Coordinates of N, CA and C in Angstrom, one line a residue:
M1 N 69.8 158.6 100.6 CA 69.1 159.7 101.2 C 67.6 159.5 101.1
N2 N 67.0 159.6 102.2 CA 65.5 159.5 102.3 C 64.9 160.8 102.8
E3 N 64.0 161.3 102.1 CA 63.2 162.5 102.6 C 61.7 162.0 102.6
T4 N 60.9 162.7 103.3 CA 59.5 162.3 103.4 C 58.5 163.4 103.2
N5 N 57.3 163.1 102.9 CA 56.2 164.0 102.9 C 55.0 163.2 103.5
T6 N 53.8 163.7 103.4 CA 52.7 163.1 104.1 C 52.5 161.6 103.5
Y7 N 52.6 161.4 102.2 CA 52.2 160.2 101.6 C 53.3 159.3 101.1
F8 N 54.5 159.9 100.9 CA 55.6 159.2 100.3 C 56.9 159.5 101.0
T9 N 57.8 158.6 100.9 CA 59.2 158.8 101.3 C 59.9 158.8 100.0
Y10 N 60.9 159.8 99.9 CA 61.7 159.9 98.6 C 63.0 159.1 98.9
Y11 N 63.3 158.2 97.9 CA 64.4 157.4 98.0 C 65.4 157.7 96.8
T12 N 66.6 157.8 97.1 CA 67.6 158.1 96.0 C 68.3 156.7 95.7
I13 N 68.2 156.4 94.4 CA 68.7 155.1 93.9 C 70.2 155.1 94.1
E14 N 70.7 153.9 94.6 CA 72.1 153.7 94.8 C 72.6 152.6 93.8
K15 N 73.9 152.5 93.6 CA 74.4 151.6 92.6 C 74.0 150.2 93.1
G16 N 73.5 149.4 92.1 CA 73.1 148.0 92.4 C 71.6 147.9 92.8
D17 N 70.9 149.0 93.0 CA 69.5 148.9 93.3 C 68.7 148.5 92.1
N18 N 67.5 147.8 92.3 CA 66.5 147.6 91.3 C 65.2 147.7 91.9
L19 N 64.1 147.8 91.1 CA 62.8 148.0 91.7 C 62.3 146.9 92.5
Y20 N 62.6 145.7 92.1 CA 62.2 144.5 92.9 C 62.8 144.5 94.3
A21 N 64.1 144.8 94.4 CA 64.8 144.8 95.7 C 64.2 145.9 96.6
I22 N 64.0 147.1 96.0 CA 63.5 148.2 96.7 C 62.1 147.9 97.2
S23 N 61.3 147.3 96.3 CA 59.9 146.9 96.7 C 59.9 145.9 97.8
K24 N 60.8 144.9 97.8 CA 60.9 143.9 98.9 C 61.3 144.6 100.2
K25 N 62.3 145.5 100.1 CA 62.8 146.2 101.3 C 61.6 147.0 102.0
Y26 N 60.8 147.7 101.2 CA 59.7 148.5 101.7 C 58.4 147.8 101.7
N27 N 58.3 146.5 101.4 CA 57.1 145.7 101.5 C 56.0 146.3 100.6
I28 N 56.3 146.6 99.4 CA 55.3 147.1 98.4 C 55.3 146.3 97.1
N29 N 54.2 146.4 96.4 CA 54.2 145.7 95.1 C 55.1 146.4 94.1
P30 N 55.9 145.7 93.4 CA 56.8 146.3 92.5 C 56.1 147.0 91.3
K31 N 54.9 146.5 90.9 CA 54.2 147.1 89.9 C 53.6 148.5 90.3
L32 N 53.2 148.5 91.6 CA 52.7 149.8 92.2 C 53.8 150.8 92.3
L33 N 55.0 150.3 92.7 CA 56.1 151.2 92.9 C 56.5 151.8 91.5
A34 N 56.5 151.0 90.5 CA 56.8 151.4 89.1 C 55.8 152.4 88.6
A35 N 54.5 152.1 88.8 CA 53.4 153.0 88.3 C 53.4 154.3 89.0
I36 N 53.6 154.3 90.3 CA 53.7 155.6 91.1 C 54.8 156.5 90.6
N37 N 55.9 155.9 90.1 CA 57.0 156.6 89.7 C 57.0 156.8 88.1
G38 N 56.0 156.4 87.5 CA 55.9 156.6 86.0 C 56.9 155.9 85.2
I39 N 57.3 154.7 85.7 CA 58.3 153.9 84.9 C 57.7 152.5 84.8
K40 N 58.3 151.8 83.8 CA 57.9 150.4 83.6 C 58.6 149.6 84.6
D41 N 58.0 148.5 85.1 CA 58.6 147.7 86.2 C 59.9 147.0 85.8
N42 N 60.2 146.9 84.5 CA 61.5 146.3 84.0 C 62.4 147.4 83.5
E43 N 62.1 148.7 83.7 CA 62.9 149.8 83.2 C 64.1 150.0 84.1
Y44 N 65.2 150.4 83.4 CA 66.5 150.7 84.1 C 66.3 151.9 85.0
I45 N 66.8 151.7 86.3 CA 66.9 152.9 87.2 C 68.3 153.1 87.4
Y46 N 68.7 154.3 87.7 CA 70.1 154.7 87.8 C 70.5 155.4 89.1
P47 N 71.7 155.2 89.5 CA 72.1 155.9 90.8 C 71.9 157.4 90.7
G48 N 71.4 157.9 91.8 CA 71.1 159.4 91.9 C 69.7 159.7 91.5
Q49 N 69.0 158.8 90.8 CA 67.6 159.0 90.5 C 66.8 158.9 91.8
E50 N 65.8 159.8 91.9 CA 65.0 159.8 93.1 C 63.6 159.3 92.8
I51 N 63.1 158.3 93.6 CA 61.8 157.7 93.4 C 61.0 157.9 94.7
M52 N 59.6 157.8 94.5 CA 58.7 157.9 95.6 C 58.4 156.5 96.1
I53 N 58.5 156.3 97.4 CA 58.1 155.1 98.1 C 56.8 155.4 98.8
P54 N 55.7 154.7 98.5 CA 54.5 154.9 99.2 C 54.5 154.5 100.7
K55 N 54.0 155.3 101.5 CA 54.0 155.0 103.0 C 52.9 154.0 103.3
S56 N 53.1 153.2 104.3 CA 52.1 152.3 104.7 C 51.0 153.1 105.5
G57 N 49.8 152.5 105.5 CA 48.7 153.2 106.1 C 47.8 153.9 105.1
Y58 N 48.3 153.9 103.9 CA 47.5 154.6 102.8 C 47.3 153.7 101.7
S59 N 46.2 153.9 100.9 CA 45.9 153.2 99.7 C 46.2 154.2 98.6
Y60 N 46.6 153.7 97.5 CA 47.0 154.5 96.3 C 46.2 154.0 95.1
Y61 N 45.7 155.0 94.3 CA 45.0 154.7 93.1 C 45.6 155.5 92.0
I62 N 45.9 154.9 90.9 CA 46.4 155.7 89.7 C 45.2 155.7 88.7
T63 N 44.8 156.9 88.4 CA 43.7 157.1 87.5 C 43.9 156.7 86.1
G64 N 42.8 156.3 85.5 CA 42.8 155.9 84.1 C 41.8 156.7 83.3
E65 N 41.8 156.5 82.0 CA 40.9 157.1 81.1 C 39.4 156.8 81.5
G66 N 38.6 157.8 81.7 CA 37.2 157.5 82.0 C 36.9 157.4 83.5
D67 N 37.9 157.5 84.4 CA 37.6 157.4 85.8 C 36.7 158.6 86.2
T68 N 35.9 158.4 87.2 CA 35.1 159.5 87.8 C 35.4 159.6 89.3
L69 N 35.1 160.7 89.9 CA 35.4 160.9 91.3 C 34.6 159.9 92.1
S70 N 33.4 159.7 91.8 CA 32.6 158.7 92.6 C 33.1 157.3 92.4
G71 N 33.5 157.0 91.2 CA 34.1 155.6 90.9 C 35.4 155.4 91.7
V72 N 36.3 156.4 91.8 CA 37.5 156.2 92.6 C 37.2 156.2 94.0
A73 N 36.2 157.0 94.5 CA 35.8 156.9 95.9 C 35.3 155.6 96.3
G74 N 34.5 155.0 95.3 CA 34.0 153.6 95.5 C 35.1 152.6 95.6
A75 N 36.1 152.8 94.8 CA 37.3 151.8 94.9 C 37.9 151.9 96.3
F76 N 37.9 153.1 96.9 CA 38.5 153.2 98.2 C 37.5 152.9 99.3
R77 N 36.3 152.7 98.9 CA 35.1 152.4 99.9 C 35.0 153.6 100.8
T78 N 34.9 154.8 100.2 CA 34.7 156.0 100.9 C 33.7 156.9 100.1
N79 N 33.6 158.2 100.5 CA 32.8 159.1 99.7 C 33.7 160.1 99.1
T80 N 33.1 160.9 98.2 CA 33.9 161.9 97.4 C 34.4 163.0 98.3
E81 N 33.7 163.3 99.4 CA 34.2 164.4 100.3 C 35.5 163.9 101.0
N82 N 35.6 162.7 101.5 CA 36.8 162.2 102.1 C 37.9 162.1 101.1
L83 N 37.6 161.7 100.0 CA 38.7 161.6 98.9 C 39.2 163.0 98.6
A84 N 38.3 164.0 98.5 CA 38.8 165.3 98.1 C 39.6 166.0 99.3
R85 N 39.2 165.6 100.5 CA 40.0 166.2 101.7 C 41.4 165.7 101.7
L86 N 41.7 164.5 101.3 CA 43.0 163.9 101.3 C 43.9 164.3 100.0
N87 N 43.2 164.7 99.0 CA 43.9 165.0 97.7 C 43.6 166.5 97.4
N88 N 44.7 167.3 97.5 CA 44.5 168.7 97.3 C 43.9 169.1 95.9
T89 N 44.4 168.4 94.9 CA 43.9 168.7 93.5 C 43.6 167.4 92.8
I90 N 42.4 167.3 92.3 CA 42.0 166.1 91.6 C 41.6 166.5 90.2
Y91 N 42.4 166.1 89.2 CA 42.1 166.4 87.8 C 41.4 165.2 87.1
L92 N 41.6 164.0 87.6 CA 41.1 162.8 86.9 C 41.6 162.6 85.5
L93 N 42.8 163.1 85.3 CA 43.5 162.8 84.1 C 44.2 161.4 84.2
P94 N 44.5 160.7 83.2 CA 45.2 159.4 83.3 C 46.5 159.6 84.0
E95 N 46.8 158.6 84.9 CA 48.0 158.5 85.6 C 48.2 159.5 86.8
Q96 N 47.1 160.1 87.3 CA 47.2 160.9 88.5 C 47.1 160.0 89.7
I97 N 47.9 160.2 90.7 CA 48.0 159.4 91.9 C 47.0 160.0 92.9
L98 N 46.0 159.2 93.3 CA 45.1 159.6 94.4 C 45.4 158.8 95.6
V99 N 45.2 159.4 96.8 CA 45.6 158.7 98.0 C 44.4 158.7 99.0
Y100 N 44.3 157.6 99.7 CA 43.3 157.5 100.8 C 43.9 156.9 102.0
K101 N 43.6 157.4 103.2 CA 44.1 156.9 104.4 C 43.3 155.7 104.8
D102 N 44.0 154.5 105.0 CA 43.3 153.3 105.4 C 42.7 153.5 106.8
G103 N 41.5 152.8 106.9 CA 40.9 152.8 108.3 C 40.1 154.0 108.6
R104 N 39.9 154.9 107.7 CA 39.1 156.1 108.0 C 37.7 155.8 107.8

């Protein structure tokens, strides 16, 4: 079962799935897929578990200790206003996912 929102598709794990195969199917980096879902890339996933699949056309940044809004905006090569517009709430706590639309 796949559901979507603006930035992610939600995928329900099926028997036999693993992060590498899902990453290959959706053409995304397995480490990014694991990080976005808060799991280790070698961690067991189980049938019925729902994970987020990042949509193409967007860049994703997972915040770390000491990140600043201007620093994250610089990583996306944009300004803080554009970054704030695409992310409803920005706390800059470690492991927050921030999104930027590519090509803006």
